[in-house]
Amino acid sequence: MNKLLSVVIPMYNESGICADTAKQLDEYLASQFPDKNYEIVFVNDGSKDGCGDIIAKLADGVRIRAEGYPVNRGKGGAVKEGVLKAEGDYILYTDCDLAYGLPLIGDMYREITSEGSDLVIGSRNLRADGYEGYTALRKFMSKTYIKVISLVAGFRYTDSQCGFKCMKREAGQKIFNEVTTNGFAFDLEVLILADKFGMKVTEFPVRIINHRESESKVNPVRDTVRMLKDVRRMKKIHK
């Protein structure tokens, strides 16, 4: 059966939530796609806590698939692996904690199928409550971070780092075949490549509803420095 939507979930040490995420996603997508012509592609990014085994036991190879590799690459590497192996006409990726909620998946799918865009990207800066629930410090750092990256990269969108994007399969394959970044800067490289290829990109307002402050895998200082280095490298490669 032809799959309409693939949802790619990168995961690194998510044994505490991955089974529940699989259950919630499967139930939600079944309500949106009565013919069950969708798939959930979990990509184990070299985890050490057994979450890959948990998903492997749940996987049926049809609606829930388990992909991955033994050595950690980074979120960008995991998303790339999932997108290139996805079989749906449209491919959406989001985090294992479903930070943006389930209804947004259906909203984003309807947006891209109705607007004819190649890529629809989430933006927290398009909603008045886009940063609701953030601490004042985290909100300041996130907005400053995006501003700095935008200036360095010549970035024209309002939110480079939102981890919620949906694309046509053809666009996703073309973009991710060229993505070179395994770290968090991959989201920016996706947009650089979309512009390079002349793709139609639409921004979509989102907000995070599930905050995991204490479990964040982002180190603001280390990852900002790493991203700036990645941006300079990407600009040289894709100019």
CSV table of C-alpha atoms in Angstrom, one decimal:
chain,number,residue,atom,x,y,z
A,1,MET,CA,0.0,0.0,0.0
A,2,ASN,CA,1.3,3.4,-0.9
A,3,LYS,CA,2.1,5.5,2.2
A,4,LEU,CA,0.9,9.0,2.4
A,5,LEU,CA,3.0,10.2,5.4
A,6,SER,CA,6.2,9.1,7.1
A,7,VAL,CA,6.9,10.5,10.5
A,8,VAL,CA,10.6,10.3,11.3
A,9,ILE,CA,11.6,10.2,15.0
A,10,PRO,CA,15.3,10.5,15.8
A,11,MET,CA,16.1,9.1,19.3
A,12,TYR,CA,19.1,9.1,21.5
A,13,ASN,CA,18.8,7.4,24.9
A,14,GLU,CA,15.0,7.7,25.0
A,15,SER,CA,14.1,4.4,26.7
A,16,GLY,CA,11.9,6.2,29.2
A,17,ILE,CA,9.5,7.5,26.6
A,18,CYS,CA,9.9,5.8,23.2
A,19,ALA,CA,7.3,3.0,23.8
A,20,ASP,CA,4.6,5.6,24.8
A,21,THR,CA,5.6,7.8,21.9
A,22,ALA,CA,5.1,4.9,19.5
A,23,LYS,CA,1.7,4.1,21.0
A,24,GLN,CA,0.5,7.7,21.0
A,25,LEU,CA,1.7,8.4,17.5
A,26,ASP,CA,0.2,5.2,16.1
A,27,GLU,CA,-3.2,5.9,17.6
A,28,TYR,CA,-3.2,9.5,16.4
A,29,LEU,CA,-2.1,8.7,12.9
A,30,ALA,CA,-4.7,5.9,12.7
A,31,SER,CA,-7.4,8.5,13.5
A,32,GLN,CA,-6.1,10.8,10.7
A,33,PHE,CA,-5.5,8.1,8.1
A,34,PRO,CA,-8.3,5.4,8.4
A,35,ASP,CA,-6.6,3.3,5.7
A,36,LYS,CA,-3.5,3.2,7.9
A,37,ASN,CA,-1.3,4.3,5.0
A,38,TYR,CA,1.3,5.9,7.1
A,39,GLU,CA,4.5,4.9,8.8
A,40,ILE,CA,6.5,5.9,11.9
A,41,VAL,CA,10.3,5.6,11.4
A,42,PHE,CA,12.3,5.5,14.6
A,43,VAL,CA,16.0,6.0,14.1
A,44,ASN,CA,18.2,4.9,16.9
A,45,ASP,CA,21.2,7.3,17.0
A,46,GLY,CA,23.7,5.0,18.7
A,47,SER,CA,21.8,5.0,22.0
A,48,LYS,CA,23.3,3.2,25.0
A,49,ASP,CA,20.1,2.7,27.0
A,50,GLY,CA,18.3,0.0,25.0
A,51,CYS,CA,15.7,2.2,23.4
A,52,GLY,CA,16.6,0.7,20.0
A,53,ASP,CA,15.7,-2.7,21.3
A,54,ILE,CA,12.4,-1.4,22.7
A,55,ILE,CA,11.3,-0.1,19.4
A,56,ALA,CA,12.6,-3.2,17.5
A,57,LYS,CA,10.2,-5.3,19.6
A,58,LEU,CA,7.3,-2.9,18.8
A,59,ALA,CA,8.1,-2.6,15.1
A,60,ASP,CA,5.8,-4.4,12.6
A,61,GLY,CA,7.8,-3.3,9.6
A,62,VAL,CA,4.7,-1.6,8.2
A,63,ARG,CA,3.3,1.1,10.4
A,64,ILE,CA,6.2,1.2,12.9
A,65,ARG,CA,9.8,0.7,11.6
A,66,ALA,CA,13.0,0.5,13.5
A,67,GLU,CA,16.2,2.0,11.9
A,68,GLY,CA,19.5,3.0,13.3
A,69,TYR,CA,23.2,2.4,13.7
A,70,PRO,CA,25.6,1.5,16.6
A,71,VAL,CA,27.7,4.7,16.9
A,72,ASN,CA,26.2,8.1,17.8
A,73,ARG,CA,26.3,10.6,15.0
A,74,GLY,CA,24.0,13.4,16.2
A,75,LYS,CA,20.4,14.4,15.5
A,76,GLY,CA,21.2,15.5,12.0
A,77,GLY,CA,22.6,12.1,11.1
A,78,ALA,CA,19.5,10.4,12.6
A,79,VAL,CA,17.0,12.6,10.7
A,80,LYS,CA,19.0,12.1,7.5
A,81,GLU,CA,18.9,8.3,7.9
A,82,GLY,CA,15.2,8.4,8.5
A,83,VAL,CA,14.3,10.7,5.7
A,84,LEU,CA,16.3,8.8,3.1
A,85,LYS,CA,14.7,5.5,4.2
A,86,ALA,CA,11.2,6.9,4.5
A,87,GLU,CA,8.6,5.7,2.0
A,88,GLY,CA,5.8,8.2,2.4
A,89,ASP,CA,4.7,10.8,-0.2
A,90,TYR,CA,5.3,13.3,2.5
A,91,ILE,CA,7.9,13.1,5.3
A,92,LEU,CA,7.6,14.9,8.7
A,93,TYR,CA,10.2,14.9,11.5
A,94,THR,CA,9.8,15.7,15.1
A,95,ASP,CA,11.4,14.8,18.4
A,96,CYS,CA,10.7,11.7,20.4
A,97,ASP,CA,9.1,13.7,23.2
A,98,LEU,CA,6.5,15.0,20.8
A,99,ALA,CA,7.4,18.5,22.0
A,100,TYR,CA,5.0,20.2,19.6
A,101,GLY,CA,2.1,17.9,20.3
A,102,LEU,CA,0.2,15.4,18.1
A,103,PRO,CA,-2.5,17.7,16.4
A,104,LEU,CA,0.2,19.7,14.8
A,105,ILE,CA,1.2,16.7,12.7
A,106,GLY,CA,-2.2,16.7,11.0
A,107,ASP,CA,-2.2,20.4,10.7
A,108,MET,CA,1.2,20.4,9.0
A,109,TYR,CA,0.3,17.6,6.7
A,110,ARG,CA,-2.9,19.5,5.6
A,111,GLU,CA,-0.9,22.7,5.1
A,112,ILE,CA,1.7,21.1,2.8
A,113,THR,CA,-0.9,19.2,0.7
A,114,SER,CA,-3.1,22.2,0.3
A,115,GLU,CA,-0.4,24.8,-0.4
A,116,GLY,CA,1.8,22.8,-2.7
A,117,SER,CA,5.0,23.8,-0.9
A,118,ASP,CA,8.0,21.6,-1.1
A,119,LEU,CA,8.8,22.2,2.5
A,120,VAL,CA,6.8,23.5,5.5
A,121,ILE,CA,8.8,24.6,8.5
A,122,GLY,CA,7.6,25.3,12.0
A,123,SER,CA,8.3,28.7,13.6
A,124,ARG,CA,7.9,29.7,17.2
A,125,ASN,CA,8.3,33.3,16.2
A,126,LEU,CA,5.0,33.4,14.3
A,127,ARG,CA,2.8,33.0,17.4
A,128,ALA,CA,2.4,35.3,20.3
A,129,ASP,CA,2.6,32.2,22.6
A,130,GLY,CA,5.3,30.5,20.6
A,131,TYR,CA,7.7,30.6,23.5
A,132,GLU,CA,5.0,30.0,26.2
A,133,GLY,CA,6.4,27.8,29.0
A,134,TYR,CA,10.1,28.8,28.3
A,135,THR,CA,12.0,30.3,31.2
A,136,ALA,CA,13.0,33.9,30.6
A,137,LEU,CA,16.6,32.9,30.2
A,138,ARG,CA,15.9,30.1,27.8
A,139,LYS,CA,13.6,32.3,25.7
A,140,PHE,CA,16.3,35.1,25.6
A,141,MET,CA,19.0,32.6,24.6
A,142,SER,CA,16.9,30.9,22.0
A,143,LYS,CA,15.9,34.2,20.3
A,144,THR,CA,19.5,35.6,20.5
A,145,TYR,CA,20.8,32.3,19.1
A,146,ILE,CA,18.5,32.5,16.1
A,147,LYS,CA,19.4,36.1,15.5
A,148,VAL,CA,23.1,35.4,15.6
A,149,ILE,CA,22.8,32.4,13.3
A,150,SER,CA,20.5,34.4,10.9
A,151,LEU,CA,23.1,37.2,10.6
A,152,VAL,CA,26.0,34.8,10.1
A,153,ALA,CA,24.2,32.6,7.6
A,154,GLY,CA,22.2,35.3,5.8
A,155,PHE,CA,19.1,33.4,6.9
A,156,ARG,CA,15.8,34.9,5.9
A,157,TYR,CA,13.3,32.7,7.8
A,158,THR,CA,12.1,33.5,11.4
A,159,ASP,CA,13.1,30.2,13.1
A,160,SER,CA,16.0,28.1,11.8
A,161,GLN,CA,16.1,25.7,14.7
A,162,CYS,CA,12.5,24.5,15.1
A,163,GLY,CA,12.7,20.7,15.0
A,164,PHE,CA,9.3,20.3,13.3
A,165,LYS,CA,9.4,20.2,9.5
A,166,CYS,CA,7.4,18.5,6.7
A,167,MET,CA,8.4,18.0,3.1
A,168,LYS,CA,7.5,16.3,-0.1
A,169,ARG,CA,9.4,13.0,-0.4
A,170,GLU,CA,11.2,14.2,-3.6
A,171,ALA,CA,12.3,17.4,-1.9
A,172,GLY,CA,13.4,15.5,1.2
A,173,GLN,CA,15.4,13.0,-0.8
A,174,LYS,CA,17.1,15.8,-2.8
A,175,ILE,CA,17.9,17.9,0.3
A,176,PHE,CA,19.1,15.1,2.6
A,177,ASN,CA,21.3,13.5,-0.1
A,178,GLU,CA,23.3,16.8,0.2
A,179,VAL,CA,23.1,17.4,4.0
A,180,THR,CA,26.6,17.2,5.4
A,181,THR,CA,26.0,18.2,9.0
A,182,ASN,CA,25.2,15.6,11.8
A,183,GLY,CA,24.8,18.1,14.6
A,184,PHE,CA,22.0,20.6,15.4
A,185,ALA,CA,23.0,22.9,12.6
A,186,PHE,CA,21.5,20.4,10.1
A,187,ASP,CA,18.2,22.2,10.4
A,188,LEU,CA,19.8,25.3,9.0
A,189,GLU,CA,21.5,23.3,6.2
A,190,VAL,CA,18.2,21.9,5.2
A,191,LEU,CA,16.9,25.5,4.6
A,192,ILE,CA,20.1,26.6,2.8
A,193,LEU,CA,19.7,23.7,0.4
A,194,ALA,CA,16.0,24.3,-0.1
A,195,ASP,CA,16.8,27.8,-1.2
A,196,LYS,CA,19.7,26.6,-3.3
A,197,PHE,CA,17.4,24.2,-5.2
A,198,GLY,CA,14.7,26.9,-5.6
A,199,MET,CA,12.1,25.1,-3.5
A,200,LYS,CA,9.0,26.6,-2.2
A,201,VAL,CA,9.2,27.0,1.6
A,202,THR,CA,6.3,27.9,3.8
A,203,GLU,CA,6.6,28.9,7.5
A,204,PHE,CA,3.9,27.5,9.9
A,205,PRO,CA,3.3,28.9,13.4
A,206,VAL,CA,4.0,26.4,16.3
A,207,ARG,CA,4.7,26.3,20.0
A,208,ILE,CA,6.2,23.7,22.2
A,209,ILE,CA,3.7,22.2,24.6
A,210,ASN,CA,6.1,19.6,26.2
A,211,HIS,CA,9.1,21.1,27.9
A,212,ARG,CA,11.9,18.9,29.1
A,213,GLU,CA,14.3,21.5,30.5
A,214,SER,CA,16.1,19.2,32.8
A,215,GLU,CA,16.7,16.6,30.1
A,216,SER,CA,17.8,19.0,27.3
A,217,LYS,CA,20.6,17.6,25.2
A,218,VAL,CA,21.7,21.0,24.1
A,219,ASN,CA,24.7,22.8,25.7
A,220,PRO,CA,24.2,26.5,24.9
A,221,VAL,CA,27.8,27.5,24.9
A,222,ARG,CA,29.3,24.3,23.3
A,223,ASP,CA,26.6,23.9,20.7
A,224,THR,CA,26.5,27.5,19.7
A,225,VAL,CA,30.3,27.5,19.0
A,226,ARG,CA,29.9,24.2,17.1
A,227,MET,CA,27.0,25.6,15.1
A,228,LEU,CA,28.9,28.7,14.1
A,229,LYS,CA,31.7,26.6,12.8
A,230,ASP,CA,29.2,24.4,10.9
A,231,VAL,CA,27.6,27.5,9.4
A,232,ARG,CA,30.9,28.8,8.1
A,233,ARG,CA,31.6,25.4,6.6
A,234,MET,CA,28.2,25.1,5.0
A,235,LYS,CA,28.4,28.5,3.5
A,236,LYS,CA,31.6,27.5,1.7
A,237,ILE,CA,30.1,24.2,0.5
A,238,HIS,CA,26.8,25.5,-0.7
A,239,LYS,CA,27.6,29.0,-1.9
